[in-house]
Amino acid sequence: SMYGPDPGFTFFYMDLDRAYLQVVVWESGEKDWMAAMRQGVDMHLFNAFILDQKEPPPLEELVETHSKYADHRGPLKHAREFAKVFCHATNYGGGAKTVAAHTGRTVHQIDQAQKRWFSAHPGIERWHTRTLAQITKHRFVENKWGYRWFIFDRLDALLPEALAWIPQSSVGILINKIWIAFYKNLPEVQVLLQVHDSLAGQFPTHRKEVIIPLMLQHSRIPIPYEDPLVIPTGVKTSTISWGDCS
């Protein structure tokens, strides 16, 4: 709430939708998972069904705007929270002992859950194997923009860092490309802050109805996978402060 717009301006907060998860899904290359992301499915809720070994409902019912979404989420509230932490840690190479410490489950429970997870999403395990082979042979990891992180340290236990670098760097580059697109095409939009996967700033209030659609348009920059990844964005605004954006 410290950050307010100038008189006559509206503060905006624009962020990328589940940016890091989307990159992980595209790295896995699993078509059904990619389709679910494009459909707007609540992936944490979807994953809770998988980890509980339950048949998920039709995917459209796991989209927040669907009338049955709340009925599915309610009974799985705690399972969804577990899935969120578990999947994030497992996707980034966390072993059973590490993930158990972060979730309050036993090592055996996590070991069994990870076996179910990799069975359901073998693309994640292939991504891990591919990345490990890359850093072992070439001592660098590369994202789809063509940027590389060269490793000069010992390779012991560096796989989680290498895995995490791919979505982090990909999203960092994307948000800066969006910033450049605003700078070149929307001079009325003043970007004041870049925070990981989001931009914040201000624009003239009287131009709001014109500027927001243009911001959404110019933020649709594809990450150059074989099947290009376009991460959706959302814009929240306030004439009072960053903290009041909604």
PDB file of C-alpha atoms in Angstrom:
ATOM      1  CA  SER A   1       0.000   0.000   0.000  1.00  0.00           C
ATOM      2  CA  MET A   2       3.071   2.291   0.056  1.00  0.00           C
ATOM      3  CA  TYR A   3       3.109   2.370  -3.749  1.00  0.00           C
ATOM      4  CA  GLY A   4       0.430   4.669  -5.157  1.00  0.00           C
ATOM      5  CA  PRO A   5      -0.177   6.154  -8.607  1.00  0.00           C
ATOM      6  CA  ASP A   6       0.374   9.777  -9.562  1.00  0.00           C
ATOM      7  CA  PRO A   7      -2.730  12.008  -9.779  1.00  0.00           C
ATOM      8  CA  GLY A   8      -4.756  11.072 -12.829  1.00  0.00           C
ATOM      9  CA  PHE A   9      -3.119   7.654 -13.089  1.00  0.00           C
ATOM     10  CA  THR A  10      -4.207   4.087 -12.254  1.00  0.00           C
ATOM     11  CA  PHE A  11      -1.818   1.593 -10.701  1.00  0.00           C
ATOM     12  CA  PHE A  12      -1.672  -1.834 -12.343  1.00  0.00           C
ATOM     13  CA  TYR A  13      -0.357  -5.253 -11.380  1.00  0.00           C
ATOM     14  CA  MET A  14       0.075  -7.734 -14.232  1.00  0.00           C
ATOM     15  CA  ASP A  15       1.246 -11.285 -13.599  1.00  0.00           C
ATOM     16  CA  LEU A  16       1.742 -14.466 -15.602  1.00  0.00           C
ATOM     17  CA  ASP A  17      -0.651 -17.327 -14.880  1.00  0.00           C
ATOM     18  CA  ARG A  18       1.135 -20.240 -13.128  1.00  0.00           C
ATOM     19  CA  ALA A  19       4.236 -19.386 -15.117  1.00  0.00           C
ATOM     20  CA  TYR A  20       6.785 -21.771 -13.575  1.00  0.00           C
ATOM     21  CA  LEU A  21       4.389 -24.715 -13.614  1.00  0.00           C
ATOM     22  CA  GLN A  22       3.566 -24.077 -17.265  1.00  0.00           C
ATOM     23  CA  VAL A  23       7.258 -24.270 -18.213  1.00  0.00           C
ATOM     24  CA  VAL A  24       7.648 -27.529 -16.267  1.00  0.00           C
ATOM     25  CA  VAL A  25       4.630 -28.995 -18.084  1.00  0.00           C
ATOM     26  CA  TRP A  26       6.057 -28.006 -21.481  1.00  0.00           C
ATOM     27  CA  GLU A  27       9.459 -29.451 -20.521  1.00  0.00           C
ATOM     28  CA  SER A  28       7.685 -32.732 -19.750  1.00  0.00           C
ATOM     29  CA  GLY A  29       6.213 -32.749 -23.249  1.00  0.00           C
ATOM     30  CA  GLU A  30       3.041 -34.531 -22.088  1.00  0.00           C
ATOM     31  CA  LYS A  31       0.256 -33.561 -24.486  1.00  0.00           C
ATOM     32  CA  ASP A  32      -2.676 -34.300 -22.170  1.00  0.00           C
ATOM     33  CA  TRP A  33      -1.093 -32.278 -19.363  1.00  0.00           C
ATOM     34  CA  MET A  34      -0.406 -29.391 -21.748  1.00  0.00           C
ATOM     35  CA  ALA A  35      -4.023 -29.505 -22.940  1.00  0.00           C
ATOM     36  CA  ALA A  36      -5.254 -29.339 -19.336  1.00  0.00           C
ATOM     37  CA  MET A  37      -3.111 -26.248 -18.705  1.00  0.00           C
ATOM     38  CA  ARG A  38      -4.479 -24.552 -21.825  1.00  0.00           C
ATOM     39  CA  GLN A  39      -7.999 -25.379 -20.652  1.00  0.00           C
ATOM     40  CA  GLY A  40      -7.364 -23.548 -17.370  1.00  0.00           C
ATOM     41  CA  VAL A  41      -7.631 -26.621 -15.155  1.00  0.00           C
ATOM     42  CA  ASP A  42      -6.697 -26.247 -11.474  1.00  0.00           C
ATOM     43  CA  MET A  43      -3.627 -28.473 -11.745  1.00  0.00           C
ATOM     44  CA  HIS A  44      -3.131 -28.812  -7.990  1.00  0.00           C
ATOM     45  CA  LEU A  45      -6.660 -30.171  -7.638  1.00  0.00           C
ATOM     46  CA  PHE A  46      -6.172 -32.429 -10.670  1.00  0.00           C
ATOM     47  CA  ASN A  47      -2.935 -33.747  -9.147  1.00  0.00           C
ATOM     48  CA  ALA A  48      -4.681 -34.384  -5.824  1.00  0.00           C
ATOM     49  CA  PHE A  49      -6.945 -36.884  -7.597  1.00  0.00           C
ATOM     50  CA  ILE A  50      -3.899 -38.593  -9.132  1.00  0.00           C
ATOM     51  CA  LEU A  51      -2.025 -38.849  -5.832  1.00  0.00           C
ATOM     52  CA  ASP A  52      -5.128 -40.150  -4.035  1.00  0.00           C
ATOM     53  CA  GLN A  53      -5.532 -42.708  -6.828  1.00  0.00           C
ATOM     54  CA  LYS A  54      -9.018 -41.412  -7.602  1.00  0.00           C
ATOM     55  CA  GLU A  55     -10.558 -41.034 -11.036  1.00  0.00           C
ATOM     56  CA  PRO A  56     -10.741 -37.291 -11.760  1.00  0.00           C
ATOM     57  CA  PRO A  57     -14.001 -35.793 -13.010  1.00  0.00           C
ATOM     58  CA  PRO A  58     -14.257 -34.318 -16.533  1.00  0.00           C
ATOM     59  CA  LEU A  59     -11.477 -31.741 -16.778  1.00  0.00           C
ATOM     60  CA  GLU A  60     -13.829 -28.852 -17.506  1.00  0.00           C
ATOM     61  CA  GLU A  61     -15.275 -29.332 -13.998  1.00  0.00           C
ATOM     62  CA  LEU A  62     -11.826 -28.585 -12.527  1.00  0.00           C
ATOM     63  CA  VAL A  63     -11.780 -25.083 -14.013  1.00  0.00           C
ATOM     64  CA  GLU A  64     -12.532 -22.470 -11.339  1.00  0.00           C
ATOM     65  CA  THR A  65     -15.364 -20.895 -13.330  1.00  0.00           C
ATOM     66  CA  HIS A  66     -17.284 -24.191 -13.623  1.00  0.00           C
ATOM     67  CA  SER A  67     -20.384 -24.594 -11.437  1.00  0.00           C
ATOM     68  CA  LYS A  68     -19.127 -27.933 -10.025  1.00  0.00           C
ATOM     69  CA  TYR A  69     -15.592 -26.746  -9.223  1.00  0.00           C
ATOM     70  CA  ALA A  70     -16.311 -25.931  -5.569  1.00  0.00           C
ATOM     71  CA  ASP A  71     -17.948 -29.339  -5.060  1.00  0.00           C
ATOM     72  CA  HIS A  72     -14.741 -31.063  -6.170  1.00  0.00           C
ATOM     73  CA  ARG A  73     -12.341 -28.757  -4.329  1.00  0.00           C
ATOM     74  CA  GLY A  74     -14.111 -28.759  -0.957  1.00  0.00           C
ATOM     75  CA  PRO A  75     -13.546 -32.426   0.015  1.00  0.00           C
ATOM     76  CA  LEU A  76      -9.967 -32.323  -1.324  1.00  0.00           C
ATOM     77  CA  LYS A  77      -8.875 -29.053   0.281  1.00  0.00           C
ATOM     78  CA  HIS A  78      -6.045 -30.609   2.325  1.00  0.00           C
ATOM     79  CA  ALA A  79      -5.137 -33.104  -0.399  1.00  0.00           C
ATOM     80  CA  ARG A  80      -4.809 -30.181  -2.824  1.00  0.00           C
ATOM     81  CA  GLU A  81      -2.447 -28.323  -0.488  1.00  0.00           C
ATOM     82  CA  PHE A  82      -0.315 -31.462  -0.133  1.00  0.00           C
ATOM     83  CA  ALA A  83      -0.298 -31.970  -3.897  1.00  0.00           C
ATOM     84  CA  LYS A  84       0.822 -28.380  -4.426  1.00  0.00           C
ATOM     85  CA  VAL A  85       3.893 -28.744  -2.181  1.00  0.00           C
ATOM     86  CA  PHE A  86       4.631 -32.351  -3.127  1.00  0.00           C
ATOM     87  CA  CYS A  87       4.485 -31.849  -6.900  1.00  0.00           C
ATOM     88  CA  HIS A  88       6.535 -28.651  -6.832  1.00  0.00           C
ATOM     89  CA  ALA A  89       9.292 -30.288  -4.766  1.00  0.00           C
ATOM     90  CA  THR A  90       9.233 -33.549  -6.748  1.00  0.00           C
ATOM     91  CA  ASN A  91       9.230 -31.808 -10.114  1.00  0.00           C
ATOM     92  CA  TYR A  92      12.364 -29.933  -9.087  1.00  0.00           C
ATOM     93  CA  GLY A  93      14.238 -33.092  -8.143  1.00  0.00           C
ATOM     94  CA  GLY A  94      13.490 -33.321  -4.423  1.00  0.00           C
ATOM     95  CA  GLY A  95      14.115 -36.802  -3.018  1.00  0.00           C
ATOM     96  CA  ALA A  96      11.722 -38.660  -0.712  1.00  0.00           C
ATOM     97  CA  LYS A  97      13.567 -37.569   2.436  1.00  0.00           C
ATOM     98  CA  THR A  98      13.546 -33.896   1.445  1.00  0.00           C
ATOM     99  CA  VAL A  99       9.904 -33.869   0.369  1.00  0.00           C
ATOM    100  CA  ALA A 100       8.854 -35.728   3.532  1.00  0.00           C
ATOM    101  CA  ALA A 101      10.466 -33.008   5.649  1.00  0.00           C
ATOM    102  CA  HIS A 102       8.448 -30.337   3.834  1.00  0.00           C
ATOM    103  CA  THR A 103       5.099 -32.124   3.914  1.00  0.00           C
ATOM    104  CA  GLY A 104       4.992 -33.855   7.291  1.00  0.00           C
ATOM    105  CA  ARG A 105       4.650 -37.305   5.707  1.00  0.00           C
ATOM    106  CA  THR A 106       6.921 -40.305   6.228  1.00  0.00           C
ATOM    107  CA  VAL A 107       9.723 -41.068   3.797  1.00  0.00           C
ATOM    108  CA  HIS A 108       7.937 -44.295   2.843  1.00  0.00           C
ATOM    109  CA  GLN A 109       4.691 -42.429   2.075  1.00  0.00           C
ATOM    110  CA  ILE A 110       6.530 -39.923  -0.116  1.00  0.00           C
ATOM    111  CA  ASP A 111       8.494 -42.661  -1.851  1.00  0.00           C
ATOM    112  CA  GLN A 112       5.247 -44.410  -2.784  1.00  0.00           C
ATOM    113  CA  ALA A 113       3.633 -41.122  -3.847  1.00  0.00           C
ATOM    114  CA  GLN A 114       6.602 -40.280  -6.076  1.00  0.00           C
ATOM    115  CA  LYS A 115       6.378 -43.668  -7.761  1.00  0.00           C
ATOM    116  CA  ARG A 116       2.696 -42.992  -8.508  1.00  0.00           C
ATOM    117  CA  TRP A 117       3.556 -39.484  -9.705  1.00  0.00           C
ATOM    118  CA  PHE A 118       6.279 -40.549 -12.137  1.00  0.00           C
ATOM    119  CA  SER A 119       4.051 -43.370 -13.360  1.00  0.00           C
ATOM    120  CA  ALA A 120       1.278 -40.875 -14.114  1.00  0.00           C
ATOM    121  CA  HIS A 121       3.688 -38.306 -15.610  1.00  0.00           C
ATOM    122  CA  PRO A 122       6.709 -40.125 -17.088  1.00  0.00           C
ATOM    123  CA  GLY A 123       7.590 -36.959 -18.988  1.00  0.00           C
ATOM    124  CA  ILE A 124       8.780 -35.399 -15.718  1.00  0.00           C
ATOM    125  CA  GLU A 125      11.207 -38.255 -15.128  1.00  0.00           C
ATOM    126  CA  ARG A 126      12.431 -38.002 -18.733  1.00  0.00           C
ATOM    127  CA  TRP A 127      13.059 -34.277 -18.193  1.00  0.00           C
ATOM    128  CA  HIS A 128      15.097 -35.093 -15.072  1.00  0.00           C
ATOM    129  CA  THR A 129      17.121 -37.733 -16.947  1.00  0.00           C
ATOM    130  CA  ARG A 130      17.687 -35.423 -19.914  1.00  0.00           C
ATOM    131  CA  THR A 131      18.843 -32.550 -17.708  1.00  0.00           C
ATOM    132  CA  LEU A 132      21.176 -34.764 -15.681  1.00  0.00           C
ATOM    133  CA  ALA A 133      22.772 -36.084 -18.882  1.00  0.00           C
ATOM    134  CA  GLN A 134      23.142 -32.515 -20.167  1.00  0.00           C
ATOM    135  CA  ILE A 135      24.956 -31.156 -17.122  1.00  0.00           C
ATOM    136  CA  THR A 136      27.075 -34.295 -16.745  1.00  0.00           C
ATOM    137  CA  LYS A 137      28.299 -34.273 -20.345  1.00  0.00           C
ATOM    138  CA  HIS A 138      28.390 -30.549 -21.170  1.00  0.00           C
ATOM    139  CA  ARG A 139      28.357 -28.823 -17.749  1.00  0.00           C
ATOM    140  CA  PHE A 140      25.600 -26.435 -18.716  1.00  0.00           C
ATOM    141  CA  VAL A 141      21.819 -26.356 -18.891  1.00  0.00           C
ATOM    142  CA  GLU A 142      19.927 -24.443 -21.585  1.00  0.00           C
ATOM    143  CA  ASN A 143      16.437 -22.978 -21.804  1.00  0.00           C
ATOM    144  CA  LYS A 144      14.311 -22.591 -24.931  1.00  0.00           C
ATOM    145  CA  TRP A 145      15.384 -18.984 -25.413  1.00  0.00           C
ATOM    146  CA  GLY A 146      18.909 -20.320 -26.014  1.00  0.00           C
ATOM    147  CA  TYR A 147      20.402 -18.994 -22.776  1.00  0.00           C
ATOM    148  CA  ARG A 148      22.750 -21.257 -20.858  1.00  0.00           C
ATOM    149  CA  TRP A 149      23.821 -21.604 -17.232  1.00  0.00           C
ATOM    150  CA  PHE A 150      27.401 -22.890 -17.155  1.00  0.00           C
ATOM    151  CA  ILE A 151      28.379 -24.909 -14.108  1.00  0.00           C
ATOM    152  CA  PHE A 152      31.894 -24.478 -12.720  1.00  0.00           C
ATOM    153  CA  ASP A 153      31.198 -26.121  -9.360  1.00  0.00           C
ATOM    154  CA  ARG A 154      31.120 -29.834  -8.593  1.00  0.00           C
ATOM    155  CA  LEU A 155      28.086 -31.594 -10.033  1.00  0.00           C
ATOM    156  CA  ASP A 156      27.196 -33.363  -6.775  1.00  0.00           C
ATOM    157  CA  ALA A 157      23.506 -32.716  -5.999  1.00  0.00           C
ATOM    158  CA  LEU A 158      23.239 -29.932  -8.600  1.00  0.00           C
ATOM    159  CA  LEU A 159      20.324 -31.502 -10.506  1.00  0.00           C
ATOM    160  CA  PRO A 160      17.604 -29.677  -8.475  1.00  0.00           C
ATOM    161  CA  GLU A 161      19.321 -26.331  -9.150  1.00  0.00           C
ATOM    162  CA  ALA A 162      19.612 -27.112 -12.853  1.00  0.00           C
ATOM    163  CA  LEU A 163      15.942 -28.143 -13.033  1.00  0.00           C
ATOM    164  CA  ALA A 164      14.798 -25.014 -11.187  1.00  0.00           C
ATOM    165  CA  TRP A 165      16.942 -22.745 -13.379  1.00  0.00           C
ATOM    166  CA  ILE A 166      15.006 -23.684 -16.521  1.00  0.00           C
ATOM    167  CA  PRO A 167      11.557 -22.322 -15.493  1.00  0.00           C
ATOM    168  CA  GLN A 168      13.050 -19.468 -13.464  1.00  0.00           C
ATOM    169  CA  SER A 169      15.233 -18.207 -16.304  1.00  0.00           C
ATOM    170  CA  SER A 170      12.567 -18.805 -18.955  1.00  0.00           C
ATOM    171  CA  VAL A 171       9.986 -16.783 -17.018  1.00  0.00           C
ATOM    172  CA  GLY A 172      12.501 -14.056 -16.122  1.00  0.00           C
ATOM    173  CA  ILE A 173      13.349 -13.564 -19.794  1.00  0.00           C
ATOM    174  CA  LEU A 174       9.674 -13.639 -20.795  1.00  0.00           C
ATOM    175  CA  ILE A 175       8.599 -10.958 -18.323  1.00  0.00           C
ATOM    176  CA  ASN A 176      11.451  -8.711 -19.501  1.00  0.00           C
ATOM    177  CA  LYS A 177      10.431  -9.234 -23.131  1.00  0.00           C
ATOM    178  CA  ILE A 178       6.901  -8.170 -22.174  1.00  0.00           C
ATOM    179  CA  TRP A 179       8.361  -5.091 -20.474  1.00  0.00           C
ATOM    180  CA  ILE A 180      10.258  -4.243 -23.689  1.00  0.00           C
ATOM    181  CA  ALA A 181       7.065  -4.765 -25.721  1.00  0.00           C
ATOM    182  CA  PHE A 182       5.244  -2.272 -23.473  1.00  0.00           C
ATOM    183  CA  TYR A 183       8.141   0.198 -23.770  1.00  0.00           C
ATOM    184  CA  LYS A 184       8.116   0.017 -27.583  1.00  0.00           C
ATOM    185  CA  ASN A 185       4.383  -0.159 -28.215  1.00  0.00           C
ATOM    186  CA  LEU A 186       2.615   1.353 -25.193  1.00  0.00           C
ATOM    187  CA  PRO A 187       4.480   4.514 -24.115  1.00  0.00           C
ATOM    188  CA  GLU A 188       1.544   5.463 -21.873  1.00  0.00           C
ATOM    189  CA  VAL A 189       2.254   2.406 -19.699  1.00  0.00           C
ATOM    190  CA  GLN A 190       4.914   3.227 -17.113  1.00  0.00           C
ATOM    191  CA  VAL A 191       6.457   0.052 -15.688  1.00  0.00           C
ATOM    192  CA  LEU A 192       7.766   0.824 -12.185  1.00  0.00           C
ATOM    193  CA  LEU A 193       8.475  -2.658 -10.800  1.00  0.00           C
ATOM    194  CA  GLN A 194       9.457  -6.067 -12.143  1.00  0.00           C
ATOM    195  CA  VAL A 195       8.884  -8.855  -9.628  1.00  0.00           C
ATOM    196  CA  HIS A 196       9.827 -12.345 -10.890  1.00  0.00           C
ATOM    197  CA  ASP A 197       6.812 -13.149 -13.073  1.00  0.00           C
ATOM    198  CA  SER A 198       4.963  -9.834 -12.826  1.00  0.00           C
ATOM    199  CA  LEU A 199       5.083  -6.161 -13.711  1.00  0.00           C
ATOM    200  CA  ALA A 200       3.610  -3.242 -11.803  1.00  0.00           C
ATOM    201  CA  GLY A 201       3.256   0.403 -12.717  1.00  0.00           C
ATOM    202  CA  GLN A 202       0.742   3.021 -13.820  1.00  0.00           C
ATOM    203  CA  PHE A 203      -1.112   4.408 -16.819  1.00  0.00           C
ATOM    204  CA  PRO A 204      -3.489   7.368 -17.397  1.00  0.00           C
ATOM    205  CA  THR A 205      -6.835   6.536 -15.821  1.00  0.00           C
ATOM    206  CA  HIS A 206      -8.889   7.933 -18.716  1.00  0.00           C
ATOM    207  CA  ARG A 207      -7.180   5.448 -21.081  1.00  0.00           C
ATOM    208  CA  LYS A 208      -7.918   2.337 -18.992  1.00  0.00           C
ATOM    209  CA  GLU A 209     -10.482   0.748 -21.334  1.00  0.00           C
ATOM    210  CA  VAL A 210      -8.065   1.012 -24.251  1.00  0.00           C
ATOM    211  CA  ILE A 211      -4.785   0.209 -22.507  1.00  0.00           C
ATOM    212  CA  ILE A 212      -5.668  -3.006 -20.649  1.00  0.00           C
ATOM    213  CA  PRO A 213      -6.649  -4.959 -23.810  1.00  0.00           C
ATOM    214  CA  LEU A 214      -3.439  -3.723 -25.456  1.00  0.00           C
ATOM    215  CA  MET A 215      -1.392  -4.850 -22.453  1.00  0.00           C
ATOM    216  CA  LEU A 216      -2.916  -8.323 -22.691  1.00  0.00           C
ATOM    217  CA  GLN A 217      -2.267  -8.375 -26.431  1.00  0.00           C
ATOM    218  CA  HIS A 218       1.400  -7.371 -26.203  1.00  0.00           C
ATOM    219  CA  SER A 219       2.067  -9.782 -23.323  1.00  0.00           C
ATOM    220  CA  ARG A 220       1.261 -12.825 -25.503  1.00  0.00           C
ATOM    221  CA  ILE A 221       4.871 -13.607 -26.384  1.00  0.00           C
ATOM    222  CA  PRO A 222       5.475 -17.323 -27.112  1.00  0.00           C
ATOM    223  CA  ILE A 223       8.308 -19.245 -25.481  1.00  0.00           C
ATOM    224  CA  PRO A 224       9.819 -21.074 -28.495  1.00  0.00           C
ATOM    225  CA  TYR A 225       9.108 -24.707 -27.690  1.00  0.00           C
ATOM    226  CA  GLU A 226       8.303 -27.007 -30.615  1.00  0.00           C
ATOM    227  CA  ASP A 227       4.694 -26.481 -29.518  1.00  0.00           C
ATOM    228  CA  PRO A 228       5.002 -22.768 -28.566  1.00  0.00           C
ATOM    229  CA  LEU A 229       4.023 -21.886 -25.000  1.00  0.00           C
ATOM    230  CA  VAL A 230       1.989 -18.717 -24.546  1.00  0.00           C
ATOM    231  CA  ILE A 231       1.457 -18.012 -20.847  1.00  0.00           C
ATOM    232  CA  PRO A 232      -1.755 -16.065 -20.145  1.00  0.00           C
ATOM    233  CA  THR A 233      -1.606 -12.867 -18.110  1.00  0.00           C
ATOM    234  CA  GLY A 234      -4.023 -11.105 -15.809  1.00  0.00           C
ATOM    235  CA  VAL A 235      -4.207  -7.406 -14.927  1.00  0.00           C
ATOM    236  CA  LYS A 236      -5.427  -5.975 -11.617  1.00  0.00           C
ATOM    237  CA  THR A 237      -5.832  -2.220 -11.095  1.00  0.00           C
ATOM    238  CA  SER A 238      -6.432   0.426  -8.448  1.00  0.00           C
ATOM    239  CA  THR A 239      -6.526   4.218  -8.299  1.00  0.00           C
ATOM    240  CA  ILE A 240      -5.338   4.001  -4.669  1.00  0.00           C
ATOM    241  CA  SER A 241      -2.238   1.744  -4.439  1.00  0.00           C
ATOM    242  CA  TRP A 242      -0.494  -1.451  -5.520  1.00  0.00           C
ATOM    243  CA  GLY A 243      -1.886  -3.144  -2.415  1.00  0.00           C
ATOM    244  CA  ASP A 244      -5.449  -2.244  -3.387  1.00  0.00           C
ATOM    245  CA  CYS A 245      -5.232  -3.687  -6.905  1.00  0.00           C
ATOM    246  CA  SER A 246      -8.104  -6.036  -7.683  1.00  0.00           C
TER     247      SER A 246
END
